[in-house]
Coordinates of C-alpha atoms and ligand atoms in Angstrom, one line a residue:
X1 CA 0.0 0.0 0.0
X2 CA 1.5 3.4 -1.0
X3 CA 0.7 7.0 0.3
X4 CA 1.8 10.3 -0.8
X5 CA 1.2 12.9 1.9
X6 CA 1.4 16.2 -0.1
X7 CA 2.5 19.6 0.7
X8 CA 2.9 19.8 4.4
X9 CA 4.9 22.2 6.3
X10 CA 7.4 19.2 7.7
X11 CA 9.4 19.5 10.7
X12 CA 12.0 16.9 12.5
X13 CA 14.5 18.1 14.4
X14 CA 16.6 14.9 14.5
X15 CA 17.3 15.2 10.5
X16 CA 16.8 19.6 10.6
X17 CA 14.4 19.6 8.4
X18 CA 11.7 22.1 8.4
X19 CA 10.4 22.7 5.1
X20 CA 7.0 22.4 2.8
X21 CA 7.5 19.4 0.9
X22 CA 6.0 15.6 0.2
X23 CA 6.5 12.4 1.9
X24 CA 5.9 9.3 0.1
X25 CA 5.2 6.3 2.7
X26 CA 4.7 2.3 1.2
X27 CA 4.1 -0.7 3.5
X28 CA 4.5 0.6 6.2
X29 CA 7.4 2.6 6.0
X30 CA 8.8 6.0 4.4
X31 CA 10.5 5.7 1.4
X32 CA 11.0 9.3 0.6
X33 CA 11.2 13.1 1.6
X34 CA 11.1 15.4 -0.7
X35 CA 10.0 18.1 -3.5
X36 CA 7.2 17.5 -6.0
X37 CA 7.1 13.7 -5.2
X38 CA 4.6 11.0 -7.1
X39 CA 3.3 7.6 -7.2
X40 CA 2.1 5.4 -9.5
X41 CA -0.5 3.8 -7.3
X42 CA -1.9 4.8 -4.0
X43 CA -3.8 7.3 -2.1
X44 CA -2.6 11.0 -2.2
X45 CA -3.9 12.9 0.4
X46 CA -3.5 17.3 0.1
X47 CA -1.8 18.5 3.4
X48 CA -1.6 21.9 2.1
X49 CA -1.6 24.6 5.2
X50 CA -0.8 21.7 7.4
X51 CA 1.9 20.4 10.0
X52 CA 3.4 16.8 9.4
X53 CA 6.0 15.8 12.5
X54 CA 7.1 12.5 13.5
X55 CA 3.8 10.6 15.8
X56 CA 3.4 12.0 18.9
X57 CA 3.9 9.5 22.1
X58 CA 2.2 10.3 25.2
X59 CA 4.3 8.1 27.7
X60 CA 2.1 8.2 30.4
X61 CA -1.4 6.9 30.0
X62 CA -4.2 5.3 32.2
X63 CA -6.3 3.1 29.8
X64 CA -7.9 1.4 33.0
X65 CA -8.2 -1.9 31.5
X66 CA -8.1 -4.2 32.6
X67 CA -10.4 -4.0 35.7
X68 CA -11.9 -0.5 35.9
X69 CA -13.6 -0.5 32.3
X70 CA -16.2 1.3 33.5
X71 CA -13.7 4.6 33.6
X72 CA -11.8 3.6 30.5
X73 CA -11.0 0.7 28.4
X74 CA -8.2 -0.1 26.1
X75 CA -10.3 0.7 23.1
X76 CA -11.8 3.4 24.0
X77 CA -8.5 5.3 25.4
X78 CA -6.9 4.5 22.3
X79 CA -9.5 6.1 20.3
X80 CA -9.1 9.4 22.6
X81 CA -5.1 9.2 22.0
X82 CA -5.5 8.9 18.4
X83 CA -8.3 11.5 18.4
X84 CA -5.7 14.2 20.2
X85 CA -3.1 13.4 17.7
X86 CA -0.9 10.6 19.2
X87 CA 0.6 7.4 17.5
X88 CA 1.5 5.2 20.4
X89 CA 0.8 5.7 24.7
X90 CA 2.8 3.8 27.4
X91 CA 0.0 2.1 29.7
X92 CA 0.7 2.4 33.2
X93 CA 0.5 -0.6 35.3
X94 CA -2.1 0.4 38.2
X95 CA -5.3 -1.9 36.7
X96 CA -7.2 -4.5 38.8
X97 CA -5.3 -6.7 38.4
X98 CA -2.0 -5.0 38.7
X99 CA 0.4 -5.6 35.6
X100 CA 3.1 -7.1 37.6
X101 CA 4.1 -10.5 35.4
X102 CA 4.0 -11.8 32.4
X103 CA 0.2 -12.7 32.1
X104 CA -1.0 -9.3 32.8
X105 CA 1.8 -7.8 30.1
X106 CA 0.8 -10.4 27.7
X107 CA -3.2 -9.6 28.5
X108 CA -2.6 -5.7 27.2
X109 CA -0.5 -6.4 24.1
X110 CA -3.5 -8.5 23.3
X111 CA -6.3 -6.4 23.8
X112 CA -4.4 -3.3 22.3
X113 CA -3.6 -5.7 18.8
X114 CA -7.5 -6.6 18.6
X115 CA -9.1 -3.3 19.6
X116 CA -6.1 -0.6 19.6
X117 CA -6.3 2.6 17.9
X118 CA -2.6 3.3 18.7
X119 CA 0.1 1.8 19.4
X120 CA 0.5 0.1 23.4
X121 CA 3.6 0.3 24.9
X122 CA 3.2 -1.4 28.3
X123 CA 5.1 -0.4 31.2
X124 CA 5.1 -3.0 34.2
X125 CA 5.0 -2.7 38.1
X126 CA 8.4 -2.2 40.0
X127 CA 6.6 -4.2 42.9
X128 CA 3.5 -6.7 43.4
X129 CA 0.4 -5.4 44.0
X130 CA 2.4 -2.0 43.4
X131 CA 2.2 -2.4 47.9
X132 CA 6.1 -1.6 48.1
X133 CA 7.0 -4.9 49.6
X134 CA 7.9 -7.7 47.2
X135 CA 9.8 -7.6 43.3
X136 CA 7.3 -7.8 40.9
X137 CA 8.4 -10.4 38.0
X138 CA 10.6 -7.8 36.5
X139 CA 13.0 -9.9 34.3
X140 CA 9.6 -11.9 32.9
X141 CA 7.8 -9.1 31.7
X142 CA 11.0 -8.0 30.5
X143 CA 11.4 -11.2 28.4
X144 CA 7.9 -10.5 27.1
X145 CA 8.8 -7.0 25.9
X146 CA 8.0 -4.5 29.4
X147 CA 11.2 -1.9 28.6
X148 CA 10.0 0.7 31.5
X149 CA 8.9 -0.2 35.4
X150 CA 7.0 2.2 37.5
X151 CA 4.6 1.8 40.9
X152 CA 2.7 5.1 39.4
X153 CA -0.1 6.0 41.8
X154 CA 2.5 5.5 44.5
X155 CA 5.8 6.3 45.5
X156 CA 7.6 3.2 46.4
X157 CA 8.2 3.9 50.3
X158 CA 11.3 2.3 51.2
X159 CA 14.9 3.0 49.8
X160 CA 16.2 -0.8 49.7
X161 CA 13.1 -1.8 47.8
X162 CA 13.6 1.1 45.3
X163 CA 17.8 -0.1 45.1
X164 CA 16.8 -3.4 44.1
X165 CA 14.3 -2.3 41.6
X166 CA 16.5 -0.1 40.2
X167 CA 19.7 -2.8 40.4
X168 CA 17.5 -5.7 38.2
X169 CA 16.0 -2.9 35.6
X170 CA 19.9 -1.6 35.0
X171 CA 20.7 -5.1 34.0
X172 CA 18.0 -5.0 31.3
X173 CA 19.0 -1.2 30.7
X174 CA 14.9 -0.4 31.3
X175 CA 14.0 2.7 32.5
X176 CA 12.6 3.0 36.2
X177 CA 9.9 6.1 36.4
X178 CA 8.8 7.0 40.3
X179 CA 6.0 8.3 41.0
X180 CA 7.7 10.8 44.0
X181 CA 5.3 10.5 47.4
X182 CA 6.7 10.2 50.8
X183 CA 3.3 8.5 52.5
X184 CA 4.6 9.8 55.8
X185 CA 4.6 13.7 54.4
X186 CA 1.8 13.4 52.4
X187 CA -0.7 11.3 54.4
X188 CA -4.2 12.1 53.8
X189 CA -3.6 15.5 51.3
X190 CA -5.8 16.8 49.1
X191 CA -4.5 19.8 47.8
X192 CA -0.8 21.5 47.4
X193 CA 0.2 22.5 51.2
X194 CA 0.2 26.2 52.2
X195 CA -2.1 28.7 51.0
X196 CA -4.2 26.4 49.2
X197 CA -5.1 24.1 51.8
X198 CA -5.1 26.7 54.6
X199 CA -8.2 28.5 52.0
X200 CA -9.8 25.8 51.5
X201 CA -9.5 24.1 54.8
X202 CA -8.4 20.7 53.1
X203 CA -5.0 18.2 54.5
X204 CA -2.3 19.9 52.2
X205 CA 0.3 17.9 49.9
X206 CA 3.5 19.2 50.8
X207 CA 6.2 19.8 48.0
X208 CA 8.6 18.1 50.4
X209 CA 6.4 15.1 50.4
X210 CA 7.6 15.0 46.1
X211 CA 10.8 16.9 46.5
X212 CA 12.3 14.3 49.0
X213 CA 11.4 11.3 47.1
X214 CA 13.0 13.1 43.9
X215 CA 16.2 13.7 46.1
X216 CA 16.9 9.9 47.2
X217 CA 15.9 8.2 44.0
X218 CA 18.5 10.5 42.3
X219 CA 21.1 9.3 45.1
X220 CA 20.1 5.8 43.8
X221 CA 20.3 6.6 40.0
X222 CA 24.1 8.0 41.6
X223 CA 24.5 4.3 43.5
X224 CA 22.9 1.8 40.7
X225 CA 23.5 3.4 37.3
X226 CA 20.1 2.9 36.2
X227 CA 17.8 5.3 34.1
X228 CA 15.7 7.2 36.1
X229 CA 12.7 8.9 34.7
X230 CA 10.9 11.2 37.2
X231 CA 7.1 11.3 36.4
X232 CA 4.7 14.1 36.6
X233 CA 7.7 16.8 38.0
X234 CA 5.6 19.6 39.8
X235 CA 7.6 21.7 41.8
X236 CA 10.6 24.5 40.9
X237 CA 12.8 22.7 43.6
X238 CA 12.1 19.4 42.1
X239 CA 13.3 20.1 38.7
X240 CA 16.0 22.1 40.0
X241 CA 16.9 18.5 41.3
X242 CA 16.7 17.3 37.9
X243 CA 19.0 19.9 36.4
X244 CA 21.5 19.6 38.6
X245 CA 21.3 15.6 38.1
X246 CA 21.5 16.0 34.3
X247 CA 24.7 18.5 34.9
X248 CA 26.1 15.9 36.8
X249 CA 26.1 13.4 33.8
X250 CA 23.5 10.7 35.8
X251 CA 21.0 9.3 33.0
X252 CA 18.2 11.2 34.5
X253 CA 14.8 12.3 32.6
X254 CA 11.6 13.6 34.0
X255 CA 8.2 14.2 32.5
X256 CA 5.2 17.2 33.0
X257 CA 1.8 17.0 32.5
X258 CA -0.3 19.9 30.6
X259 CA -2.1 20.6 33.8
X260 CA 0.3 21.7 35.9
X261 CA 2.1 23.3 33.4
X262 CA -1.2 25.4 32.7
X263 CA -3.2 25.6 35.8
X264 CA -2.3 26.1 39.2
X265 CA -3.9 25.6 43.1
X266 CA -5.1 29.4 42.8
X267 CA -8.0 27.6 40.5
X268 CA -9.3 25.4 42.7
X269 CA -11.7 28.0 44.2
X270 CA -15.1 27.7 46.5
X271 CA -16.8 25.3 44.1
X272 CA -14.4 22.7 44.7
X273 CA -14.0 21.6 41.3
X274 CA -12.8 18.1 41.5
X275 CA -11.7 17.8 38.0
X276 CA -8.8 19.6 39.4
X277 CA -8.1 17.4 42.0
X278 CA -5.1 15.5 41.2
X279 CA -1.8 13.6 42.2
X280 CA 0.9 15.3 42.5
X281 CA -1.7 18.5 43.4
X282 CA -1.6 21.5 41.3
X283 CA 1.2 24.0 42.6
X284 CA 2.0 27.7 42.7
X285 CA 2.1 30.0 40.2
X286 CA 5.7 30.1 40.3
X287 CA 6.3 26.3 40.3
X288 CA 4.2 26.4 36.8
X289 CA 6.1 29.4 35.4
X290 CA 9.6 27.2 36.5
X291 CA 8.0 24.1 34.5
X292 CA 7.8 26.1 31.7
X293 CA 10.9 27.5 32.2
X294 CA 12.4 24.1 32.2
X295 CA 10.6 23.4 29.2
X296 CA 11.8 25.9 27.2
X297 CA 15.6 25.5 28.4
X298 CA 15.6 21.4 27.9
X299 CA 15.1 20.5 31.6
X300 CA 12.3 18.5 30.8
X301 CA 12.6 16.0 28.6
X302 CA 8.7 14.8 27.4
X303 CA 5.6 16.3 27.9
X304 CA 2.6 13.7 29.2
X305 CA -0.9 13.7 29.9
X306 CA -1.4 11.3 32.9
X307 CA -4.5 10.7 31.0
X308 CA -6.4 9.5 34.4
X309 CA -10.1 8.8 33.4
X310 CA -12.7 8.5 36.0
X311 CA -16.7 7.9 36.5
X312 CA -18.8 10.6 37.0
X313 CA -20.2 9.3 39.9
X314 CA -16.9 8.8 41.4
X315 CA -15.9 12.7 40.9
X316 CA -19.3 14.0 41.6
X317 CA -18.1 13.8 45.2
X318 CA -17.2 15.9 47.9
X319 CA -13.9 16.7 47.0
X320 CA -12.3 14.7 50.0
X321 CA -13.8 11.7 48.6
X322 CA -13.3 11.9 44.6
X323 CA -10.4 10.2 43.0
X324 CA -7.5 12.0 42.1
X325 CA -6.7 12.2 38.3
X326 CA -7.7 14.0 35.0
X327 CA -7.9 13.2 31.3
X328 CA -5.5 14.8 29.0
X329 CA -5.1 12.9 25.8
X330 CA -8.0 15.1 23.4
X331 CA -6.6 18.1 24.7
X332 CA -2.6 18.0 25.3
X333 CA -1.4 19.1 21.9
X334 CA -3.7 21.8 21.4
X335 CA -3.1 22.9 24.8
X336 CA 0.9 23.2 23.9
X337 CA 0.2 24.5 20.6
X338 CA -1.9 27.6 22.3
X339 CA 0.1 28.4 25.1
X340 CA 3.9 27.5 24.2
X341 CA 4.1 27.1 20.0
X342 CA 2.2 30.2 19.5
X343 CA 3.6 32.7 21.8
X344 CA 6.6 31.3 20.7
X345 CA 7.9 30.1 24.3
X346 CA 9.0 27.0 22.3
X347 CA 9.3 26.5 18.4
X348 CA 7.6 22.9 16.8
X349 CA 11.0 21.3 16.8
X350 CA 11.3 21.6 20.2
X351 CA 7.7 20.7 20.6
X352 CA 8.6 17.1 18.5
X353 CA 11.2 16.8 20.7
X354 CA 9.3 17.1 23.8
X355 CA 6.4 14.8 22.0
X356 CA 7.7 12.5 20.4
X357 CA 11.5 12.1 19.9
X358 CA 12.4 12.5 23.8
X359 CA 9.7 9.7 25.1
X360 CA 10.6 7.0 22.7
X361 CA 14.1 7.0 23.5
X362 CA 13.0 7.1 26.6
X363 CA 10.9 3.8 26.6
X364 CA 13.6 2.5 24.1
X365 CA 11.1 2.8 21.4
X366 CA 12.5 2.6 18.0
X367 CA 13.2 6.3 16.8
X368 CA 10.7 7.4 13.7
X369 CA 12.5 10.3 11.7
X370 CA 10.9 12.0 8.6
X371 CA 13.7 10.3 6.1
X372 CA 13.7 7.3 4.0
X373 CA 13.5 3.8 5.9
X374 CA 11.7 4.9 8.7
X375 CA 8.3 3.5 10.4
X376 CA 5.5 6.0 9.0
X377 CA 3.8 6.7 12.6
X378 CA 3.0 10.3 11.5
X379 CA 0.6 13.3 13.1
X380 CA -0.7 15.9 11.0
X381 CA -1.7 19.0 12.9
X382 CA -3.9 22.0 11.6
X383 CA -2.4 24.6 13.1
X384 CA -5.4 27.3 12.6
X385 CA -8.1 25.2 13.7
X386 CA -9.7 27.5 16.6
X387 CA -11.7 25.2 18.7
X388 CA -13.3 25.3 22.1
X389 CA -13.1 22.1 24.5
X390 CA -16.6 20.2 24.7
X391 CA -17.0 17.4 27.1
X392 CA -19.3 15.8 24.3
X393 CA -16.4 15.4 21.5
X394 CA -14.4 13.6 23.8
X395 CA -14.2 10.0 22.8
X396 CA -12.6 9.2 25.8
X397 CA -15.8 7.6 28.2
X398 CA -15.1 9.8 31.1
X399 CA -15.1 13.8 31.4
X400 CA -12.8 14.5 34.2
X401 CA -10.8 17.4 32.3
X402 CA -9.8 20.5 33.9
X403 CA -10.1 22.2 30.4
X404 CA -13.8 22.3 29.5
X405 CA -14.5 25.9 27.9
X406 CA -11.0 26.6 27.3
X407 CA -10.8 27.9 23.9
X408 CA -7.6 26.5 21.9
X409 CA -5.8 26.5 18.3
X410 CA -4.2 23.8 16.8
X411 CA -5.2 20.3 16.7
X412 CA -4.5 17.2 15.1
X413 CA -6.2 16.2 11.4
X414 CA -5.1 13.0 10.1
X415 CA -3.0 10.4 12.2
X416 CA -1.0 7.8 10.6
X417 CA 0.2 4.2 12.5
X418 CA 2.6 2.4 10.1
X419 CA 1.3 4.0 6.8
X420 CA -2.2 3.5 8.4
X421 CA -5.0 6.0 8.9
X422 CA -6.2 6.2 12.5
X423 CA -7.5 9.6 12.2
X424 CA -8.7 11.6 8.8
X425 CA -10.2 15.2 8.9
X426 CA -10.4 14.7 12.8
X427 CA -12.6 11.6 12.3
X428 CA -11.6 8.0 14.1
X429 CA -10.9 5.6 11.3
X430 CA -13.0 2.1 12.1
Ligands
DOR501 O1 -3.8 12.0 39.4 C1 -3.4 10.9 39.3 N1 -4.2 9.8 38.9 N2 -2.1 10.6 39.6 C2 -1.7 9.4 39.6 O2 -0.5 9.2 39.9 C3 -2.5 8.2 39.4 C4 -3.7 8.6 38.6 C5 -4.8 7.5 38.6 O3 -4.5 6.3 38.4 O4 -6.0 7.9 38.6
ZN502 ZN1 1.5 9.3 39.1

């Protein structure tokens, strides 16, 4: 099968190209780049006015199945990644039951072949149960393709535990990504500690209760060798950690979400709006302006959603009560483009890095580059599209975004997965 995607602004920073030209893609793969392009046979598709970049990968994703299918399964959170532009998500382990062996790993790559929109990449438990106290069966789900091991949803509590996670994933050369929580800090928090929790008279979620867990697993990146990947970073202190780990030469990488890049606890008003409630909490204002910072300077190294759907009836709560977690995969590229491509706080290239080149070589994924002989996993954005977020486009089941009204520009058009349509004119292909 041969497709000639015509006319595109493309832009890949790994091979400097930026330019408005053709890319001609056959089984599966791209077999050229370049000017006034044509085909014998095959579908031609006008991109004219458009952005082509390598497929975004959102490396941190909650598709919920299997086990809590009633907040998100794997073919309907696949649908909403390829909906917001992405070609591949990493599944985090925290399911019912947990991926912790080679069943459960075996279980998703299943499920994502039959129903998948995208492609899967599954990332498995650092202990059983994710409780802290036993190895999960890292080397198995290893051997049946797991290349990234994180307790996400919890910190893992005790430094020995964490050594010898990190010590078997080094021998592997797998990533480990913590989720940063110190229980004993962080107890029964709701919100980000200080003013936040003071004005809204909630248990607060100190930044030392992130910050400190951030600290010591960098100590054991220093002791083990092994490639840490700090998830959802939140505070100015915390990344500052990161930068002076990167400086240091240790193979450190962390991750932010849209959300607490773009919203902070001074939104969580009197209504209690639980959509914002979410783990790590929404910071300061000047812990968001240091995120950006970071992003703009190369601190961080991949942008993610923590896509975290949930039931209405679970966050139509008090707030003490609801889960914490919001979705993110519909609205995370548009949310960039707005507030980071267009007032030019980063360019696209950067924007590819930070979306797509950064998280597979993170999750040891192979690279896709806009040049001959490489996989055609492909986004296409329109980056004029003016759109205003609607809980009833989302094809994700749940609603739980903290970005309903916001009024965006920029989204993604078509999606390609190996030379295959997912998405077309913003429209799932079935
Ligand atoms: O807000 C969050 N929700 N943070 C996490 O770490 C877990 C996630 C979930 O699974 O709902
Ligand atoms: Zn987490």
């Amino acid at each position: 099968m041969a497709l000639l995607l015509k006319n595109a602004r493309v832009i890949d920073p790994q091979v400097e190209l930026d330019t408005v030209c053709d890319v001609l893609v056959r089984d599966g793969r791209i077999v050229e780049v370049g000017q006034d392009l044509a085909m014998e046979k095959g579908e031609t598709v006008d991109l004219t006015g458009k952005v082509l970049v390598p497929g975004l990968v959102d490396m941190h994703v909650h598709l919920r199945e299997p086990g809590y299918e009633q907040k998100e399964d794997i073919a309907s959170g696949t649908r909403a990644a390829a909906h917001g532009g992405f070609t591949a998500v990493c599944a985090m382990p925290n399911t019912a039951p947990v991926i912790d062996n080679a069943v459960g790993v075996e279980y998703v790559k299943a499920r994502a072949a039959q129903v998948g929109k995208c492609r899967v990449i599954v990332s498995g438990a650092c202990t059983k149960g994710l409780e802290g106290e036993i190895l999960a069966e890292m080397g198995d789900m290893h051997a049946h393709g797991v290349k990234a091991f994180t307790d996400d949803g919890h910190g893992v509590q005790d430094a020995g535990m964490m050594r010898r996670v990190m010590e078997y994933a080094s021998q592997f050369d797998c990533v480990v990504m913590p989720h940063c929580q110190d229980d004993s800090l962080v107890g029964e928090g709701q919100v980000n500690e200080g003013t936040c929790s003071t004005r809204l008279g909630m248990f607060g979620w100190p930044a030392e209760g992130e910050e400190l867990e951030i600290m010591r697993d960098i100590a054991l990146c220093r002791l083990t060798g092994c490639p840490l990947h700090i998830q959802h970073i939140t505070t100015a202190r915390g990344l500052q950690l990161v930068r002076d780990a990167k400086a240091e030469g240790l193979p450190v990488t962390c991750e932010v979400t849209p959300h607490h890049l773009f919203l902070t606890e001074d939104d969580i008003d009197d209504t209690y709006p639980t959509a914002l409630k979410v783990n790590p909490p929404l910071r300061t204002a000047a812990d968001a302006r240091a995120l950006i910072e970071g992003v703009a300077d190369g601190t961080v190294d991949a942008i993610v959603t923590d896509h975290a759907p949930h039931t209405d009836w679970e966050k139509d709560r008090e707030f003490e009560l609801a889960p914490f977690g919001m979705i993110g995969l519909e609205t995370a590229l548009s949310l960039v483009l707005t507030n980071l491509v267009k007032p030019g706080v980063i360019d696209y290239g950067r924007m590819v890095d930070l979306m797509a080149v950064r998280p597979r070589a993170i999750l040891r994924e192979e690279p896709v580059r806009l040049e001959a002989g490489s996989i055609a996993d492909l986004t296409v954005i329109d980056p004029d599209a003016a759109w205003t977020v609607a809980r009833a486009d989302f094809l994700s089941k749940a609603g739980n975004s903290g970005f309903i009204g916001a009024e965006l520009v920029g989204r993604a058009t078509e999606v390609y997965v190996g030379g295959y349509a997912t998405l077309k004119d913003g429209v799932i292909v079935e």
